[in-house]
Amino acid sequence: MKQELEKRLVKGPDGVEFEVEPLRDYYCEARPSVHAPAYGKIIEDLFNWARAESLWILGFGTGCGAIEMRPLMTPRFDAYRYGVQWRPTPRQSNLFIISGYLSVKTLKRVIRSYEQMQNPKYVVGLGSCTINGGMYWDSYNTIKRLDDYLPVDLYIAGCMPRPEALLAGFLELKKLIRAGKGEGANKYAQNFDWYKANQKKVIHDWDMPDYNW
Amino acid sequence: MRQLLDRLSHLFPILDAHEQRDDLSFITVSPGHVRALLHHLREHEGCNHLVLLTAVDWLEDGQFQLTYLLHDRPRARDIGLRCFIDRGHATMESIHDMWPAAATYQRELKEMFGIDFPGSPRLNEPFILEGWVEIPPYRRDFDTKAFSERTFNHRPGRITHDPALHMKQKLYPDEA
């Protein structure tokens, strides 16, 4: 357990001492819940269309694939014309691109970031490493299947996929969302115990709450 | 470079000296003399830059080889200092007081090879790995493939197309 996560006494600026237990005080203890479609099909279709046109990506490059996202932000490939943009924090984004190999250490940060994103949220696995381990298939420190740990909506194969492949992937993801198949967050909530068990199987020093809300 | 090696051989019991290039030599000494020789090279021979400190696992010999690479900037030459330590009791003197940067190398060696450097700052803090429970992963008796198969789930359907084997089967079907 890290020192900053331990229970301690803190003296406030007004001189009053109070007890802080970070794992309980800084996080919500509620489990994620399933959000079923609330309206009729016509309204939900409209919602899904709107969701598909607002893909805000979390700017978190987990591996070498992050380098392929940079040209997309520039005029040459210009992903912004498709309603895709990058945001600096998890709270502002709804699409998580796992860009390439994912080490166990990064997986921990990825889980924290994913859980902080707002519903509905989507995960795209980029490159062969997220599919079956890719060239790191026998590595001691990188995971082999991303869908064991997070609900993946779409994979973009390649090592590395070119920016054009990512653009095609975005369009494919839009089709999935418009068809009402972008249900990753609900899948995660439904199989929460299974995902947590898988995550804890590889992350041995689990020093965060089960749900990082 | 040769003159330097001659001078050093008069001062220290050098087990092996190897002049790889005009500007690069490797010297092997016993672990007990490493600190004194490093100090001598730094103070009297101008090799005041520690380029790297790294290890090699000689599993069959039961030894770790430590290499200290020093650089002499004015004369543009490098000197590598090698020593062998026992693999079962892997402990080496720390040199963090001579070069503070060495503490980081020693932390890495502790994590990846399990070589102990008593007194080195923050030695036991995780450097790259977090929550590692197995033997240090750079030790050659650590089977990374078996570990990965045990820990991470495998996705079926992965097949290998070895180009050499494929061409052999295509061109010489009766031999393959």
mmCIF file of C-alpha atoms in Angstrom:
data_model
loop_
_atom_site.group_PDB
_atom_site.id
_atom_site.type_symbol
_atom_site.label_atom_id
_atom_site.label_comp_id
_atom_site.label_asym_id
_atom_site.label_seq_id
_atom_site.Cartn_x
_atom_site.Cartn_y
_atom_site.Cartn_z
ATOM 1 C CA MET A 1 0.000 0.000 0.000
ATOM 2 C CA LYS A 2 1.363 3.378 -0.987
ATOM 3 C CA GLN A 3 1.863 5.942 1.730
ATOM 4 C CA GLU A 4 -0.520 8.481 0.190
ATOM 5 C CA LEU A 5 -3.320 5.910 0.248
ATOM 6 C CA GLU A 6 -3.037 5.148 3.935
ATOM 7 C CA LYS A 7 -5.387 6.472 6.566
ATOM 8 C CA ARG A 8 -3.941 9.608 8.147
ATOM 9 C CA LEU A 9 -4.610 12.787 10.076
ATOM 10 C CA VAL A 10 -4.610 15.978 8.017
ATOM 11 C CA LYS A 11 -4.476 19.499 9.348
ATOM 12 C CA GLY A 12 -6.641 21.874 7.343
ATOM 13 C CA PRO A 13 -5.769 25.507 6.536
ATOM 14 C CA ASP A 14 -8.059 26.613 9.396
ATOM 15 C CA GLY A 15 -6.088 24.559 11.903
ATOM 16 C CA VAL A 16 -8.684 21.826 12.386
ATOM 17 C CA GLU A 17 -7.374 18.294 12.255
ATOM 18 C CA PHE A 18 -9.452 15.651 10.519
ATOM 19 C CA GLU A 19 -8.997 12.063 9.494
ATOM 20 C CA VAL A 20 -8.658 11.092 5.847
ATOM 21 C CA GLU A 21 -8.992 7.568 4.498
ATOM 22 C CA PRO A 22 -8.263 8.045 0.781
ATOM 23 C CA LEU A 23 -9.641 4.744 -0.485
ATOM 24 C CA ARG A 24 -13.028 5.469 1.105
ATOM 25 C CA ASP A 25 -13.212 9.249 1.061
ATOM 26 C CA TYR A 26 -11.966 10.032 -2.422
ATOM 27 C CA TYR A 27 -13.992 7.478 -4.341
ATOM 28 C CA CYS A 28 -17.595 6.438 -4.733
ATOM 29 C CA GLU A 29 -18.300 2.998 -3.327
ATOM 30 C CA ALA A 30 -21.266 2.273 -5.590
ATOM 31 C CA ARG A 31 -20.890 -0.379 -8.254
ATOM 32 C CA PRO A 32 -21.506 0.590 -11.858
ATOM 33 C CA SER A 33 -25.079 -0.043 -12.921
ATOM 34 C CA VAL A 34 -26.681 -0.973 -16.212
ATOM 35 C CA HIS A 35 -28.451 1.875 -17.980
ATOM 36 C CA ALA A 36 -31.165 0.341 -20.121
ATOM 37 C CA PRO A 37 -32.565 2.389 -23.030
ATOM 38 C CA ALA A 38 -35.032 4.794 -21.411
ATOM 39 C CA TYR A 39 -37.148 5.772 -24.406
ATOM 40 C CA GLY A 40 -38.767 4.250 -27.438
ATOM 41 C CA LYS A 41 -36.843 3.116 -30.459
ATOM 42 C CA ILE A 42 -37.233 6.326 -32.480
ATOM 43 C CA ILE A 43 -35.866 8.521 -29.669
ATOM 44 C CA GLU A 44 -33.067 6.089 -28.873
ATOM 45 C CA ASP A 45 -32.097 6.036 -32.545
ATOM 46 C CA LEU A 46 -31.855 9.797 -32.468
ATOM 47 C CA PHE A 47 -29.705 9.582 -29.333
ATOM 48 C CA ASN A 48 -27.468 6.981 -30.902
ATOM 49 C CA TRP A 49 -27.047 9.127 -34.002
ATOM 50 C CA ALA A 50 -26.023 12.029 -31.797
ATOM 51 C CA ARG A 51 -23.630 9.806 -29.814
ATOM 52 C CA ALA A 52 -22.055 8.511 -32.994
ATOM 53 C CA GLU A 53 -21.334 12.053 -34.149
ATOM 54 C CA SER A 54 -19.564 13.002 -30.912
ATOM 55 C CA LEU A 55 -16.585 10.759 -30.437
ATOM 56 C CA TRP A 56 -14.257 12.387 -27.964
ATOM 57 C CA ILE A 57 -11.086 10.414 -27.524
ATOM 58 C CA LEU A 58 -9.101 10.266 -24.322
ATOM 59 C CA GLY A 59 -5.600 11.465 -25.172
ATOM 60 C CA PHE A 60 -3.828 8.581 -23.445
ATOM 61 C CA GLY A 61 -1.301 6.767 -25.583
ATOM 62 C CA THR A 62 -0.641 3.419 -23.946
ATOM 63 C CA GLY A 63 1.871 2.116 -26.458
ATOM 64 C CA CYS A 64 3.624 2.808 -29.729
ATOM 65 C CA GLY A 65 0.272 3.082 -31.589
ATOM 66 C CA ALA A 66 -0.254 6.508 -30.067
ATOM 67 C CA ILE A 67 2.121 7.814 -32.708
ATOM 68 C CA GLU A 68 -0.486 7.007 -35.363
ATOM 69 C CA MET A 69 -3.039 9.259 -33.683
ATOM 70 C CA ARG A 70 -0.915 12.392 -34.071
ATOM 71 C CA PRO A 71 -1.230 12.658 -37.870
ATOM 72 C CA LEU A 72 -4.987 12.400 -37.409
ATOM 73 C CA MET A 73 -4.982 15.663 -35.483
ATOM 74 C CA THR A 74 -3.188 17.480 -38.284
ATOM 75 C CA PRO A 75 -4.640 18.883 -41.536
ATOM 76 C CA ARG A 76 -3.455 15.985 -43.661
ATOM 77 C CA PHE A 77 -5.826 13.383 -42.179
ATOM 78 C CA ASP A 78 -7.969 15.719 -40.080
ATOM 79 C CA ALA A 79 -10.142 13.429 -37.992
ATOM 80 C CA TYR A 80 -12.047 16.439 -36.667
ATOM 81 C CA ARG A 81 -14.124 16.579 -39.853
ATOM 82 C CA TYR A 82 -15.764 13.315 -38.716
ATOM 83 C CA GLY A 83 -16.710 14.734 -35.331
ATOM 84 C CA VAL A 84 -13.753 13.020 -33.651
ATOM 85 C CA GLN A 85 -11.554 14.957 -31.290
ATOM 86 C CA TRP A 86 -9.088 14.392 -28.476
ATOM 87 C CA ARG A 87 -9.598 15.484 -24.908
ATOM 88 C CA PRO A 88 -7.067 15.668 -22.083
ATOM 89 C CA THR A 89 -9.087 14.097 -19.254
ATOM 90 C CA PRO A 90 -11.238 10.985 -18.849
ATOM 91 C CA ARG A 91 -14.221 12.978 -17.609
ATOM 92 C CA GLN A 92 -14.466 14.793 -20.930
ATOM 93 C CA SER A 93 -14.117 11.854 -23.266
ATOM 94 C CA ASN A 94 -16.174 8.845 -24.287
ATOM 95 C CA LEU A 95 -13.821 6.876 -26.520
ATOM 96 C CA PHE A 96 -10.748 5.110 -25.204
ATOM 97 C CA ILE A 97 -8.279 4.000 -27.837
ATOM 98 C CA ILE A 98 -5.873 1.439 -26.411
ATOM 99 C CA SER A 99 -3.038 2.239 -28.742
ATOM 100 C CA GLY A 100 -0.851 -0.820 -29.014
ATOM 101 C CA TYR A 101 0.773 -3.021 -26.399
ATOM 102 C CA LEU A 102 -0.523 -2.668 -22.877
ATOM 103 C CA SER A 103 1.812 -3.450 -20.017
ATOM 104 C CA VAL A 104 0.392 -4.544 -16.695
ATOM 105 C CA LYS A 105 1.542 -1.301 -15.120
ATOM 106 C CA THR A 106 -0.291 0.740 -17.760
ATOM 107 C CA LEU A 107 -3.345 -1.513 -17.506
ATOM 108 C CA LYS A 108 -3.816 -0.268 -13.959
ATOM 109 C CA ARG A 109 -3.908 3.358 -15.165
ATOM 110 C CA VAL A 110 -6.124 2.385 -18.080
ATOM 111 C CA ILE A 111 -8.692 0.807 -15.763
ATOM 112 C CA ARG A 112 -8.724 3.892 -13.579
ATOM 113 C CA SER A 113 -9.151 6.167 -16.573
ATOM 114 C CA TYR A 114 -11.794 3.984 -18.198
ATOM 115 C CA GLU A 115 -13.905 3.883 -15.062
ATOM 116 C CA GLN A 116 -13.756 7.657 -14.746
ATOM 117 C CA MET A 117 -15.147 8.186 -18.231
ATOM 118 C CA GLN A 118 -18.827 8.986 -18.528
ATOM 119 C CA ASN A 119 -21.414 6.684 -20.009
ATOM 120 C CA PRO A 120 -21.927 5.796 -22.778
ATOM 121 C CA LYS A 121 -18.291 5.015 -23.469
ATOM 122 C CA TYR A 122 -16.485 2.983 -26.063
ATOM 123 C CA VAL A 123 -13.177 1.145 -26.269
ATOM 124 C CA VAL A 124 -11.231 0.576 -29.461
ATOM 125 C CA GLY A 125 -8.248 -1.775 -29.468
ATOM 126 C CA LEU A 126 -5.592 -0.576 -31.866
ATOM 127 C CA GLY A 127 -2.995 -2.898 -33.350
ATOM 128 C CA SER A 128 -2.340 -6.612 -33.065
ATOM 129 C CA CYS A 129 -0.984 -6.345 -29.522
ATOM 130 C CA THR A 130 -4.449 -5.686 -28.147
ATOM 131 C CA ILE A 131 -5.926 -8.574 -30.143
ATOM 132 C CA ASN A 132 -3.619 -11.497 -29.394
ATOM 133 C CA GLY A 133 -0.450 -10.035 -27.974
ATOM 134 C CA GLY A 134 1.139 -9.249 -31.329
ATOM 135 C CA MET A 135 4.920 -9.281 -31.252
ATOM 136 C CA TYR A 136 4.762 -9.274 -27.440
ATOM 137 C CA TRP A 137 2.916 -12.594 -27.351
ATOM 138 C CA ASP A 138 5.482 -14.154 -24.994
ATOM 139 C CA SER A 139 6.307 -11.068 -22.954
ATOM 140 C CA TYR A 140 6.163 -11.289 -19.182
ATOM 141 C CA ASN A 141 4.739 -7.829 -18.830
ATOM 142 C CA THR A 142 2.162 -7.165 -21.546
ATOM 143 C CA ILE A 143 -1.365 -8.525 -21.654
ATOM 144 C CA LYS A 144 -2.424 -10.658 -24.589
ATOM 145 C CA ARG A 145 -6.183 -10.090 -24.870
ATOM 146 C CA LEU A 146 -7.622 -6.694 -24.160
ATOM 147 C CA ASP A 147 -11.213 -7.966 -24.005
ATOM 148 C CA ASP A 148 -10.386 -9.895 -20.822
ATOM 149 C CA TYR A 149 -10.013 -6.616 -18.974
ATOM 150 C CA LEU A 150 -12.198 -4.059 -20.741
ATOM 151 C CA PRO A 151 -15.280 -4.331 -22.977
ATOM 152 C CA VAL A 152 -13.897 -3.728 -26.463
ATOM 153 C CA ASP A 153 -16.274 -2.439 -29.141
ATOM 154 C CA LEU A 154 -13.936 -2.634 -32.088
ATOM 155 C CA TYR A 155 -10.440 -3.777 -33.018
ATOM 156 C CA ILE A 156 -8.320 -2.166 -35.680
ATOM 157 C CA ALA A 157 -5.768 -4.727 -36.820
ATOM 158 C CA GLY A 158 -2.276 -3.907 -37.980
ATOM 159 C CA CYS A 159 1.200 -3.343 -36.670
ATOM 160 C CA MET A 160 0.800 -0.430 -36.742
ATOM 161 C CA PRO A 161 -2.454 0.468 -38.516
ATOM 162 C CA ARG A 162 -2.038 3.550 -40.669
ATOM 163 C CA PRO A 163 -4.099 6.687 -39.924
ATOM 164 C CA GLU A 164 -6.388 5.711 -42.820
ATOM 165 C CA ALA A 165 -7.171 2.469 -40.996
ATOM 166 C CA LEU A 166 -8.063 4.457 -37.905
ATOM 167 C CA LEU A 167 -10.395 6.679 -39.924
ATOM 168 C CA ALA A 168 -12.065 3.562 -41.317
ATOM 169 C CA GLY A 169 -12.287 2.273 -37.750
ATOM 170 C CA PHE A 170 -13.993 5.450 -36.573
ATOM 171 C CA LEU A 171 -16.577 5.148 -39.342
ATOM 172 C CA GLU A 172 -17.136 1.499 -38.434
ATOM 173 C CA LEU A 173 -17.548 2.426 -34.773
ATOM 174 C CA LYS A 174 -20.104 5.059 -35.760
ATOM 175 C CA LYS A 175 -22.107 2.389 -37.577
ATOM 176 C CA LEU A 176 -22.009 0.194 -34.459
ATOM 177 C CA ILE A 177 -23.155 3.019 -32.219
ATOM 178 C CA ARG A 178 -25.960 4.026 -34.583
ATOM 179 C CA ALA A 179 -27.123 0.420 -34.657
ATOM 180 C CA GLY A 180 -27.306 0.524 -30.856
ATOM 181 C CA LYS A 181 -24.421 -1.945 -30.436
ATOM 182 C CA GLY A 182 -22.089 0.359 -28.542
ATOM 183 C CA GLU A 183 -23.081 -1.126 -25.210
ATOM 184 C CA GLY A 184 -19.607 -1.528 -23.719
ATOM 185 C CA ALA A 185 -20.332 0.344 -20.494
ATOM 186 C CA ASN A 186 -23.418 -1.798 -19.823
ATOM 187 C CA LYS A 187 -21.475 -4.947 -20.635
ATOM 188 C CA TYR A 188 -18.828 -3.854 -18.153
ATOM 189 C CA ALA A 189 -21.438 -3.232 -15.465
ATOM 190 C CA GLN A 190 -23.165 -6.573 -16.137
ATOM 191 C CA ASN A 191 -19.965 -8.624 -16.003
ATOM 192 C CA PHE A 192 -18.304 -6.413 -13.434
ATOM 193 C CA ASP A 193 -17.158 -9.287 -11.199
ATOM 194 C CA TRP A 194 -15.685 -11.197 -14.113
ATOM 195 C CA TYR A 195 -13.741 -8.166 -15.337
ATOM 196 C CA LYS A 196 -12.510 -7.369 -11.828
ATOM 197 C CA ALA A 197 -11.375 -10.951 -11.275
ATOM 198 C CA ASN A 198 -9.411 -10.863 -14.546
ATOM 199 C CA GLN A 199 -7.881 -7.502 -13.717
ATOM 200 C CA LYS A 200 -6.849 -8.595 -10.241
ATOM 201 C CA LYS A 201 -5.353 -11.793 -11.610
ATOM 202 C CA VAL A 202 -2.605 -9.815 -13.366
ATOM 203 C CA ILE A 203 -2.371 -6.682 -11.186
ATOM 204 C CA HIS A 204 -0.825 -8.027 -8.020
ATOM 205 C CA ASP A 205 -0.457 -4.770 -6.090
ATOM 206 C CA TRP A 206 -4.062 -3.658 -6.319
ATOM 207 C CA ASP A 207 -3.992 -0.434 -4.324
ATOM 208 C CA MET A 208 -7.128 1.291 -5.520
ATOM 209 C CA PRO A 209 -10.840 0.858 -4.839
ATOM 210 C CA ASP A 210 -12.744 -1.631 -6.968
ATOM 211 C CA TYR A 211 -14.636 1.123 -8.697
ATOM 212 C CA ASN A 212 -12.718 4.321 -9.415
ATOM 213 C CA TRP A 213 -15.679 6.570 -9.855
ATOM 214 C CA MET B 1 45.149 3.337 -24.506
ATOM 215 C CA ARG B 2 47.887 0.728 -24.287
ATOM 216 C CA GLN B 3 49.883 3.000 -21.991
ATOM 217 C CA LEU B 4 46.878 3.394 -19.758
ATOM 218 C CA LEU B 5 46.417 -0.369 -19.552
ATOM 219 C CA ASP B 6 50.132 -0.759 -18.726
ATOM 220 C CA ARG B 7 49.897 1.840 -15.980
ATOM 221 C CA LEU B 8 46.827 0.191 -14.522
ATOM 222 C CA SER B 9 48.409 -3.268 -14.582
ATOM 223 C CA HIS B 10 51.200 -2.008 -12.333
ATOM 224 C CA LEU B 11 48.724 -0.615 -9.820
ATOM 225 C CA PHE B 12 45.933 -3.195 -9.730
ATOM 226 C CA PRO B 13 45.701 -6.973 -10.072
ATOM 227 C CA ILE B 14 44.064 -7.016 -13.491
ATOM 228 C CA LEU B 15 42.725 -10.417 -14.493
ATOM 229 C CA ASP B 16 42.160 -9.631 -18.146
ATOM 230 C CA ALA B 17 42.612 -6.622 -20.410
ATOM 231 C CA HIS B 18 41.197 -6.433 -23.899
ATOM 232 C CA GLU B 19 41.728 -3.556 -26.306
ATOM 233 C CA GLN B 20 38.703 -3.643 -28.541
ATOM 234 C CA ARG B 21 39.361 -0.422 -30.473
ATOM 235 C CA ASP B 22 41.807 2.452 -30.235
ATOM 236 C CA ASP B 23 39.309 4.276 -28.068
ATOM 237 C CA LEU B 24 37.660 1.372 -26.236
ATOM 238 C CA SER B 25 39.091 -1.158 -23.800
ATOM 239 C CA PHE B 26 37.704 -3.660 -21.354
ATOM 240 C CA ILE B 27 39.384 -4.608 -18.099
ATOM 241 C CA THR B 28 38.375 -7.491 -15.861
ATOM 242 C CA VAL B 29 39.119 -7.293 -12.155
ATOM 243 C CA SER B 30 37.870 -9.033 -9.034
ATOM 244 C CA PRO B 31 34.795 -7.427 -7.400
ATOM 245 C CA GLY B 32 36.835 -6.202 -4.435
ATOM 246 C CA HIS B 33 39.003 -3.987 -6.635
ATOM 247 C CA VAL B 34 36.225 -2.404 -8.667
ATOM 248 C CA ARG B 35 35.649 0.559 -6.403
ATOM 249 C CA ALA B 36 39.324 1.389 -6.057
ATOM 250 C CA LEU B 37 39.902 1.127 -9.785
ATOM 251 C CA LEU B 38 36.834 3.249 -10.571
ATOM 252 C CA HIS B 39 38.109 5.842 -8.137
ATOM 253 C CA HIS B 40 41.554 5.796 -9.692
ATOM 254 C CA LEU B 41 40.164 6.134 -13.235
ATOM 255 C CA ARG B 42 37.931 8.980 -12.196
ATOM 256 C CA GLU B 43 40.474 10.968 -10.204
ATOM 257 C CA HIS B 44 43.719 10.339 -12.089
ATOM 258 C CA GLU B 45 42.861 9.240 -15.613
ATOM 259 C CA GLY B 46 40.046 11.663 -16.441
ATOM 260 C CA CYS B 47 37.323 9.055 -16.901
ATOM 261 C CA ASN B 48 34.770 11.037 -14.942
ATOM 262 C CA HIS B 49 31.585 10.108 -16.751
ATOM 263 C CA LEU B 50 29.739 6.898 -15.900
ATOM 264 C CA VAL B 51 28.078 5.883 -19.162
ATOM 265 C CA LEU B 52 26.286 2.813 -17.898
ATOM 266 C CA LEU B 53 26.231 0.015 -15.399
ATOM 267 C CA THR B 54 24.767 -3.210 -16.663
ATOM 268 C CA ALA B 55 24.742 -6.932 -15.977
ATOM 269 C CA VAL B 56 24.920 -10.174 -17.927
ATOM 270 C CA ASP B 57 23.602 -13.438 -16.544
ATOM 271 C CA TRP B 58 26.050 -16.296 -17.123
ATOM 272 C CA LEU B 59 23.671 -18.975 -15.934
ATOM 273 C CA GLU B 60 25.904 -21.937 -16.864
ATOM 274 C CA ASP B 61 28.867 -20.486 -14.936
ATOM 275 C CA GLY B 62 26.737 -19.434 -11.974
ATOM 276 C CA GLN B 63 27.919 -15.853 -12.293
ATOM 277 C CA PHE B 64 26.693 -12.357 -13.009
ATOM 278 C CA GLN B 65 28.974 -10.134 -15.027
ATOM 279 C CA LEU B 66 28.793 -6.452 -14.128
ATOM 280 C CA THR B 67 30.076 -3.902 -16.625
ATOM 281 C CA TYR B 68 30.878 -0.338 -15.634
ATOM 282 C CA LEU B 69 31.466 1.792 -18.716
ATOM 283 C CA LEU B 70 33.403 5.007 -18.162
ATOM 284 C CA HIS B 71 33.996 7.791 -20.640
ATOM 285 C CA ASP B 72 36.937 10.178 -20.842
ATOM 286 C CA ARG B 73 35.615 13.204 -22.649
ATOM 287 C CA PRO B 74 38.813 15.210 -23.382
ATOM 288 C CA ARG B 75 40.591 12.168 -24.837
ATOM 289 C CA ALA B 76 37.387 10.709 -26.362
ATOM 290 C CA ARG B 77 37.916 7.194 -25.067
ATOM 291 C CA ASP B 78 35.869 4.626 -23.166
ATOM 292 C CA ILE B 79 36.950 2.106 -20.594
ATOM 293 C CA GLY B 80 34.734 -0.785 -19.582
ATOM 294 C CA LEU B 81 35.306 -2.376 -16.229
ATOM 295 C CA ARG B 82 34.075 -5.914 -15.803
ATOM 296 C CA CYS B 83 33.762 -8.072 -12.753
ATOM 297 C CA PHE B 84 32.105 -11.391 -12.006
ATOM 298 C CA ILE B 85 30.018 -11.969 -8.908
ATOM 299 C CA ASP B 86 28.478 -15.114 -7.546
ATOM 300 C CA ARG B 87 24.976 -15.731 -8.890
ATOM 301 C CA GLY B 88 23.695 -17.400 -5.746
ATOM 302 C CA HIS B 89 24.820 -14.597 -3.460
ATOM 303 C CA ALA B 90 24.539 -11.630 -5.801
ATOM 304 C CA THR B 91 25.812 -8.670 -3.805
ATOM 305 C CA MET B 92 28.017 -5.849 -4.976
ATOM 306 C CA GLU B 93 29.412 -2.681 -3.460
ATOM 307 C CA SER B 94 27.340 0.386 -4.254
ATOM 308 C CA ILE B 95 28.950 3.294 -6.103
ATOM 309 C CA HIS B 96 26.111 5.782 -5.643
ATOM 310 C CA ASP B 97 28.419 8.065 -3.616
ATOM 311 C CA MET B 98 30.834 8.352 -6.553
ATOM 312 C CA TRP B 99 28.196 8.900 -9.243
ATOM 313 C CA PRO B 100 24.681 9.657 -7.927
ATOM 314 C CA ALA B 101 23.247 8.426 -11.240
ATOM 315 C CA ALA B 102 24.533 4.950 -10.418
ATOM 316 C CA ALA B 103 21.744 4.609 -7.844
ATOM 317 C CA THR B 104 19.213 4.370 -10.682
ATOM 318 C CA TYR B 105 21.215 1.683 -12.481
ATOM 319 C CA GLN B 106 21.551 -0.232 -9.237
ATOM 320 C CA ARG B 107 17.809 0.011 -8.632
ATOM 321 C CA GLU B 108 17.192 -1.409 -12.070
ATOM 322 C CA LEU B 109 19.695 -4.240 -11.550
ATOM 323 C CA LYS B 110 18.101 -5.067 -8.220
ATOM 324 C CA GLU B 111 14.676 -5.318 -9.824
ATOM 325 C CA MET B 112 15.588 -7.031 -13.077
ATOM 326 C CA PHE B 113 18.425 -9.330 -11.904
ATOM 327 C CA GLY B 114 18.042 -9.370 -8.131
ATOM 328 C CA ILE B 115 21.580 -8.065 -7.555
ATOM 329 C CA ASP B 116 21.815 -6.390 -4.178
ATOM 330 C CA PHE B 117 23.709 -3.133 -3.617
ATOM 331 C CA PRO B 118 23.582 -2.495 0.141
ATOM 332 C CA GLY B 119 23.263 1.183 1.036
ATOM 333 C CA SER B 120 22.095 2.372 -2.352
ATOM 334 C CA PRO B 121 19.206 4.845 -2.007
ATOM 335 C CA ARG B 122 15.619 3.756 -2.858
ATOM 336 C CA LEU B 123 16.988 0.354 -3.865
ATOM 337 C CA ASN B 124 13.905 -1.648 -2.990
ATOM 338 C CA GLU B 125 11.320 0.669 -4.503
ATOM 339 C CA PRO B 126 9.700 -0.582 -7.694
ATOM 340 C CA PHE B 127 11.533 0.804 -10.707
ATOM 341 C CA ILE B 128 9.634 -0.440 -13.775
ATOM 342 C CA LEU B 129 7.639 -3.408 -12.542
ATOM 343 C CA GLU B 130 4.810 -3.024 -10.082
ATOM 344 C CA GLY B 131 3.726 -5.823 -7.829
ATOM 345 C CA TRP B 132 6.184 -8.346 -9.252
ATOM 346 C CA VAL B 133 5.928 -11.690 -7.459
ATOM 347 C CA GLU B 134 8.136 -14.015 -9.504
ATOM 348 C CA ILE B 135 11.933 -14.237 -9.655
ATOM 349 C CA PRO B 136 13.538 -11.201 -11.342
ATOM 350 C CA PRO B 137 12.576 -11.354 -15.024
ATOM 351 C CA TYR B 138 16.012 -10.771 -16.582
ATOM 352 C CA ARG B 139 17.472 -13.802 -14.843
ATOM 353 C CA ARG B 140 17.860 -16.419 -17.506
ATOM 354 C CA ASP B 141 16.174 -19.149 -15.483
ATOM 355 C CA PHE B 142 12.965 -17.088 -15.606
ATOM 356 C CA ASP B 143 10.872 -18.576 -18.412
ATOM 357 C CA THR B 144 9.049 -15.592 -19.869
ATOM 358 C CA LYS B 145 6.986 -17.665 -22.331
ATOM 359 C CA ALA B 146 5.756 -20.061 -19.656
ATOM 360 C CA PHE B 147 4.969 -17.129 -17.378
ATOM 361 C CA SER B 148 3.014 -15.338 -20.088
ATOM 362 C CA GLU B 149 1.056 -18.497 -20.930
ATOM 363 C CA ARG B 150 0.267 -19.020 -17.259
ATOM 364 C CA THR B 151 -0.743 -15.419 -16.570
ATOM 365 C CA PHE B 152 -2.379 -14.052 -19.700
ATOM 366 C CA ASN B 153 -5.202 -15.688 -21.604
ATOM 367 C CA HIS B 154 -4.401 -16.878 -25.053
ATOM 368 C CA ARG B 155 -6.596 -16.093 -28.026
ATOM 369 C CA PRO B 156 -6.971 -19.177 -30.219
ATOM 370 C CA GLY B 157 -6.367 -18.949 -33.932
ATOM 371 C CA ARG B 158 -2.839 -17.681 -33.909
ATOM 372 C CA ILE B 159 -0.726 -19.531 -36.456
ATOM 373 C CA THR B 160 2.865 -18.979 -37.479
ATOM 374 C CA HIS B 161 3.957 -18.674 -41.077
ATOM 375 C CA ASP B 162 7.688 -19.113 -40.949
ATOM 376 C CA PRO B 163 8.920 -17.829 -44.323
ATOM 377 C CA ALA B 164 11.882 -20.226 -44.459
ATOM 378 C CA LEU B 165 9.707 -23.251 -43.723
ATOM 379 C CA HIS B 166 7.043 -22.109 -46.168
ATOM 380 C CA MET B 167 9.510 -21.733 -49.024
ATOM 381 C CA LYS B 168 11.105 -25.060 -48.183
ATOM 382 C CA GLN B 169 7.754 -26.801 -48.357
ATOM 383 C CA LYS B 170 6.927 -25.023 -51.580
ATOM 384 C CA LEU B 171 10.227 -25.568 -53.380
ATOM 385 C CA TYR B 172 11.362 -28.914 -51.936
ATOM 386 C CA PRO B 173 8.172 -30.711 -50.852
ATOM 387 C CA ASP B 174 9.907 -34.099 -50.471
ATOM 388 C CA GLU B 175 12.537 -32.742 -48.069
ATOM 389 C CA ALA B 176 10.271 -30.723 -45.795
#
